Protein backbone atom coordinates (compact mmCIF):
# COMPACT_ATOMS: atom_id res chain seq x y z
CA MET A 1 112.01 126.74 107.15
CA ALA A 2 110.17 123.95 105.37
CA LYS A 3 108.27 124.61 102.26
CA LEU A 4 104.83 123.57 101.38
CA ALA A 5 103.93 122.09 98.20
CA PRO A 6 100.05 121.56 97.64
CA SER A 7 99.04 118.63 95.71
CA LEU A 8 96.64 119.44 92.58
CA LEU A 9 95.00 115.83 92.81
CA SER A 10 93.30 117.21 95.46
CA ALA A 11 92.24 120.74 93.72
CA ASP A 12 88.88 121.55 91.86
CA PHE A 13 89.74 120.65 88.55
CA ALA A 14 86.67 122.79 87.26
CA ARG A 15 88.63 125.81 89.03
CA LEU A 16 92.12 124.43 88.40
CA GLY A 17 94.05 127.39 87.37
CA GLU A 18 92.30 129.72 90.05
CA ASP A 19 93.30 127.01 92.66
CA ALA A 20 96.69 126.68 91.36
CA VAL A 21 97.10 130.82 91.79
CA LYS A 22 95.29 130.94 95.19
CA VAL A 23 97.92 128.54 96.92
CA SER A 24 101.03 130.12 94.87
CA GLU A 25 99.74 133.94 96.07
CA ASN A 26 99.53 132.49 99.89
CA GLY A 27 102.96 130.86 99.90
CA ALA A 28 103.06 127.61 98.52
CA ALA A 29 106.82 126.84 96.95
CA TYR A 30 105.88 124.36 94.91
CA LEU A 31 102.90 122.95 93.25
CA HIS A 32 102.63 119.23 93.55
CA ILE A 33 102.06 117.44 90.09
CA ASP A 34 100.72 114.06 90.63
CA VAL A 35 100.71 111.39 87.71
CA MET A 36 99.23 108.18 87.83
CA ASP A 37 98.64 105.70 85.03
CA GLY A 38 96.64 103.02 86.44
CA HIS A 39 99.78 100.24 86.22
CA PHE A 40 101.82 101.56 88.67
CA VAL A 41 99.62 102.66 90.96
CA PRO A 42 95.70 101.39 91.12
CA ASN A 43 94.37 104.83 89.83
CA ILE A 44 94.71 107.14 86.85
CA SER A 45 94.92 111.17 87.71
CA PHE A 46 95.99 113.27 84.51
CA GLY A 47 99.03 113.95 82.30
CA ALA A 48 101.23 116.46 80.95
CA GLY A 49 98.35 118.45 79.12
CA VAL A 50 96.58 119.18 82.37
CA MET A 51 99.77 120.40 83.74
CA LYS A 52 100.28 122.48 80.78
CA SER A 53 97.58 124.10 80.82
CA LEU A 54 98.66 126.22 83.78
CA ASP A 55 101.94 127.58 82.12
CA GLY A 56 100.02 130.85 81.81
CA TYR A 57 99.39 131.56 84.89
CA GLU A 58 101.17 133.16 87.82
CA THR A 59 102.05 130.30 89.86
CA ALA A 60 104.92 128.47 91.59
CA PRO A 61 107.28 126.02 89.93
CA TYR A 62 106.15 122.24 89.33
CA ASP A 63 107.17 119.69 91.52
CA VAL A 64 106.07 116.65 89.39
CA HIS A 65 105.54 113.31 90.96
CA LEU A 66 105.36 110.28 88.25
CA MET A 67 103.69 107.25 89.37
CA ILE A 68 104.13 105.63 86.31
CA GLU A 69 105.64 102.67 84.79
CA GLU A 70 108.60 103.21 82.14
CA PRO A 71 109.16 106.90 83.18
CA ASP A 72 111.82 107.63 80.90
CA ARG A 73 109.35 107.28 78.20
CA TYR A 74 107.19 110.41 79.08
CA ILE A 75 110.14 112.40 81.19
CA GLY A 76 110.19 115.09 78.13
CA ASP A 77 106.50 115.61 78.24
CA PHE A 78 106.76 117.29 81.73
CA VAL A 79 109.57 119.19 80.90
CA THR A 80 108.44 123.12 80.61
CA ASP A 81 109.96 126.54 82.23
CA LYS A 82 108.26 126.14 85.32
CA THR A 83 109.30 122.52 86.35
CA GLU A 84 111.83 122.29 88.62
CA TYR A 85 112.08 118.56 89.94
CA ILE A 86 110.64 115.36 88.18
CA VAL A 87 110.32 112.64 90.85
CA VAL A 88 110.25 108.87 89.46
CA HIS A 89 109.59 105.83 92.07
CA GLN A 90 112.78 103.72 93.03
CA GLU A 91 110.45 100.85 92.23
CA ALA A 92 109.29 101.52 88.97
CA CYS A 93 112.71 102.09 87.10
CA VAL A 94 115.03 99.26 86.24
CA HIS A 95 117.83 101.61 85.59
CA LEU A 96 117.58 104.31 88.15
CA HIS A 97 120.87 105.73 87.34
CA ARG A 98 120.22 106.63 84.04
CA THR A 99 116.75 107.94 84.65
CA ILE A 100 118.27 110.66 86.79
CA GLN A 101 120.57 111.33 83.93
CA LEU A 102 117.94 111.83 81.81
CA ILE A 103 116.02 114.11 84.19
CA ARG A 104 118.72 116.12 84.53
CA SER A 105 119.47 116.49 80.62
CA HIS A 106 116.35 118.19 80.63
CA GLY A 107 117.51 120.70 82.83
CA VAL A 108 115.50 120.06 85.53
CA LYS A 109 116.36 118.44 88.70
CA ALA A 110 115.97 114.77 89.60
CA GLY A 111 113.94 113.15 92.20
CA VAL A 112 113.54 109.52 93.49
CA ALA A 113 110.53 108.15 95.80
CA ILE A 114 110.31 105.52 97.92
CA ASN A 115 107.18 103.48 98.98
CA PRO A 116 106.60 102.64 102.53
CA ALA A 117 107.71 99.23 102.11
CA THR A 118 111.02 100.25 100.57
CA PRO A 119 113.96 101.46 102.78
CA VAL A 120 116.48 103.99 102.78
CA SER A 121 119.21 101.28 102.18
CA ALA A 122 117.68 100.82 98.49
CA LEU A 123 118.83 104.20 97.45
CA GLN A 124 121.98 103.76 99.13
CA CYS A 125 124.46 104.04 95.88
CA ILE A 126 121.95 106.54 93.97
CA LEU A 127 121.55 109.37 96.74
CA PRO A 128 124.72 111.44 95.73
CA ASP A 129 123.18 111.91 92.38
CA CYS A 130 119.76 112.76 93.60
CA ASP A 131 118.46 116.43 93.94
CA LEU A 132 115.61 115.32 96.08
CA ILE A 133 114.46 112.07 97.99
CA LEU A 134 110.76 111.70 98.26
CA VAL A 135 109.25 109.86 101.23
CA MET A 136 105.83 108.35 100.58
CA SER A 137 104.19 108.28 103.97
CA VAL A 138 101.20 106.34 102.36
CA ASN A 139 101.10 104.03 99.78
CA PRO A 140 100.55 105.88 96.61
CA GLY A 141 97.33 105.81 94.32
CA PHE A 142 94.54 107.66 96.41
CA GLY A 143 94.44 111.17 98.41
CA GLY A 144 93.12 111.28 102.03
CA GLN A 145 94.85 108.12 103.29
CA SER A 146 96.37 108.14 107.18
CA PHE A 147 100.09 109.04 107.45
CA ILE A 148 102.10 105.99 108.11
CA PRO A 149 104.11 106.94 111.44
CA ALA A 150 107.35 104.90 110.26
CA SER A 151 107.89 107.57 107.71
CA TYR A 152 109.57 109.96 110.43
CA ASP A 153 111.94 107.57 110.94
CA LYS A 154 112.77 106.99 106.95
CA ILE A 155 113.18 110.89 107.36
CA ARG A 156 115.61 110.86 110.16
CA GLU A 157 117.55 108.32 108.44
CA LEU A 158 117.95 110.30 105.51
CA ALA A 159 118.56 113.28 107.27
CA LYS A 160 121.41 111.72 109.16
CA ILE A 161 122.97 110.34 106.18
CA ARG A 162 122.85 113.63 104.14
CA GLU A 163 124.66 115.30 106.88
CA GLU A 164 127.36 112.59 107.20
CA LYS A 165 127.81 112.17 103.32
CA ALA A 166 127.37 115.80 102.38
CA CYS A 167 125.07 114.97 100.05
CA GLY A 168 122.73 117.67 98.52
CA TYR A 169 119.52 116.19 98.19
CA VAL A 170 116.39 117.80 99.87
CA ILE A 171 113.73 115.72 101.29
CA GLU A 172 110.41 115.76 100.98
CA VAL A 173 107.07 113.68 102.21
CA ASP A 174 104.16 112.89 100.49
CA GLY A 175 100.53 111.30 102.44
CA GLY A 176 98.81 112.21 105.24
CA VAL A 177 100.53 115.85 105.91
CA ASN A 178 98.20 117.86 107.78
CA LEU A 179 98.58 120.88 110.51
CA GLU A 180 99.31 118.34 113.30
CA ASN A 181 102.19 116.31 111.69
CA ALA A 182 103.82 119.37 110.07
CA VAL A 183 106.01 120.77 112.98
CA MET A 184 106.76 116.64 113.88
CA LEU A 185 107.67 116.44 109.85
CA LYS A 186 109.81 119.60 109.83
CA ASP A 187 112.01 118.58 113.03
CA ALA A 188 112.70 115.18 111.64
CA GLY A 189 114.47 116.87 108.60
CA CYS A 190 112.02 117.08 106.16
CA ASP A 191 112.49 120.24 103.77
CA ILE A 192 109.04 120.04 101.10
CA LEU A 193 105.69 118.73 102.79
CA VAL A 194 103.25 117.77 100.19
CA ALA A 195 99.41 118.15 101.45
CA GLY A 196 96.56 117.39 99.49
CA SER A 197 93.30 116.99 101.22
CA ALA A 198 94.58 118.93 104.08
CA VAL A 199 94.95 122.21 101.70
CA PHE A 200 92.31 122.06 99.14
CA GLY A 201 89.74 120.27 101.86
CA ALA A 202 89.90 123.56 103.62
CA GLU A 203 87.16 126.11 102.90
CA ASP A 204 89.38 128.53 101.83
CA ALA A 205 93.03 127.02 100.34
CA GLY A 206 95.30 130.20 100.41
CA GLU A 207 94.11 130.75 104.31
CA ARG A 208 95.06 127.16 104.96
CA VAL A 209 98.37 127.59 103.12
CA ARG A 210 98.79 130.65 105.29
CA GLU A 211 98.28 128.50 108.28
CA PHE A 212 100.91 125.83 107.38
CA MET A 213 103.37 128.43 106.80
CA LYS A 214 103.03 129.85 110.13
CA VAL A 215 103.63 126.39 111.90
CA LEU A 216 106.81 125.56 109.13
CA LYS A 217 108.83 128.89 109.85
């Protein structure tokens, strides 16, 4: 069974706590926290303060996706009792192995994301050290984009390497995920599906999460 991580980037920020609780209560495994700096990606989202404002709510744990330059400077800011994963971009890290070690030194699982133009081979030397690999199935920076079909091949490749090399990472996909492609993503080997507008763009986000969970069983 694959898991769902609704992206709060698409939530109603005037009701962020309420939206976070609603999707958590209806089966979301994680809250996906998209952090953008306006440099690594052409958009600005929110920082650690907004994420930590949810700490007092009963929600799923945080899956923090840092789409920022020099992520080592900010990793500690996103560590809370609810933070399960912190994910950095291969393209943003000069010393990726050291960054992974830094994340783990905070007692948090470490993930690495790759953009659509980055091949899986770029992660060859780091895969055994990763807890999560995030395949970007759109170019990062904005929600609501269309899924890039070549992402299926990346997911299958990562799943094959995981089996052959006995690696322990989970595979996550982010971008253009919806009810129509969710089963194909799961069957390709994806463990965690990030969905933003497909969840929070629905009339009832909680009901949409339940619909996702039915097809991901």
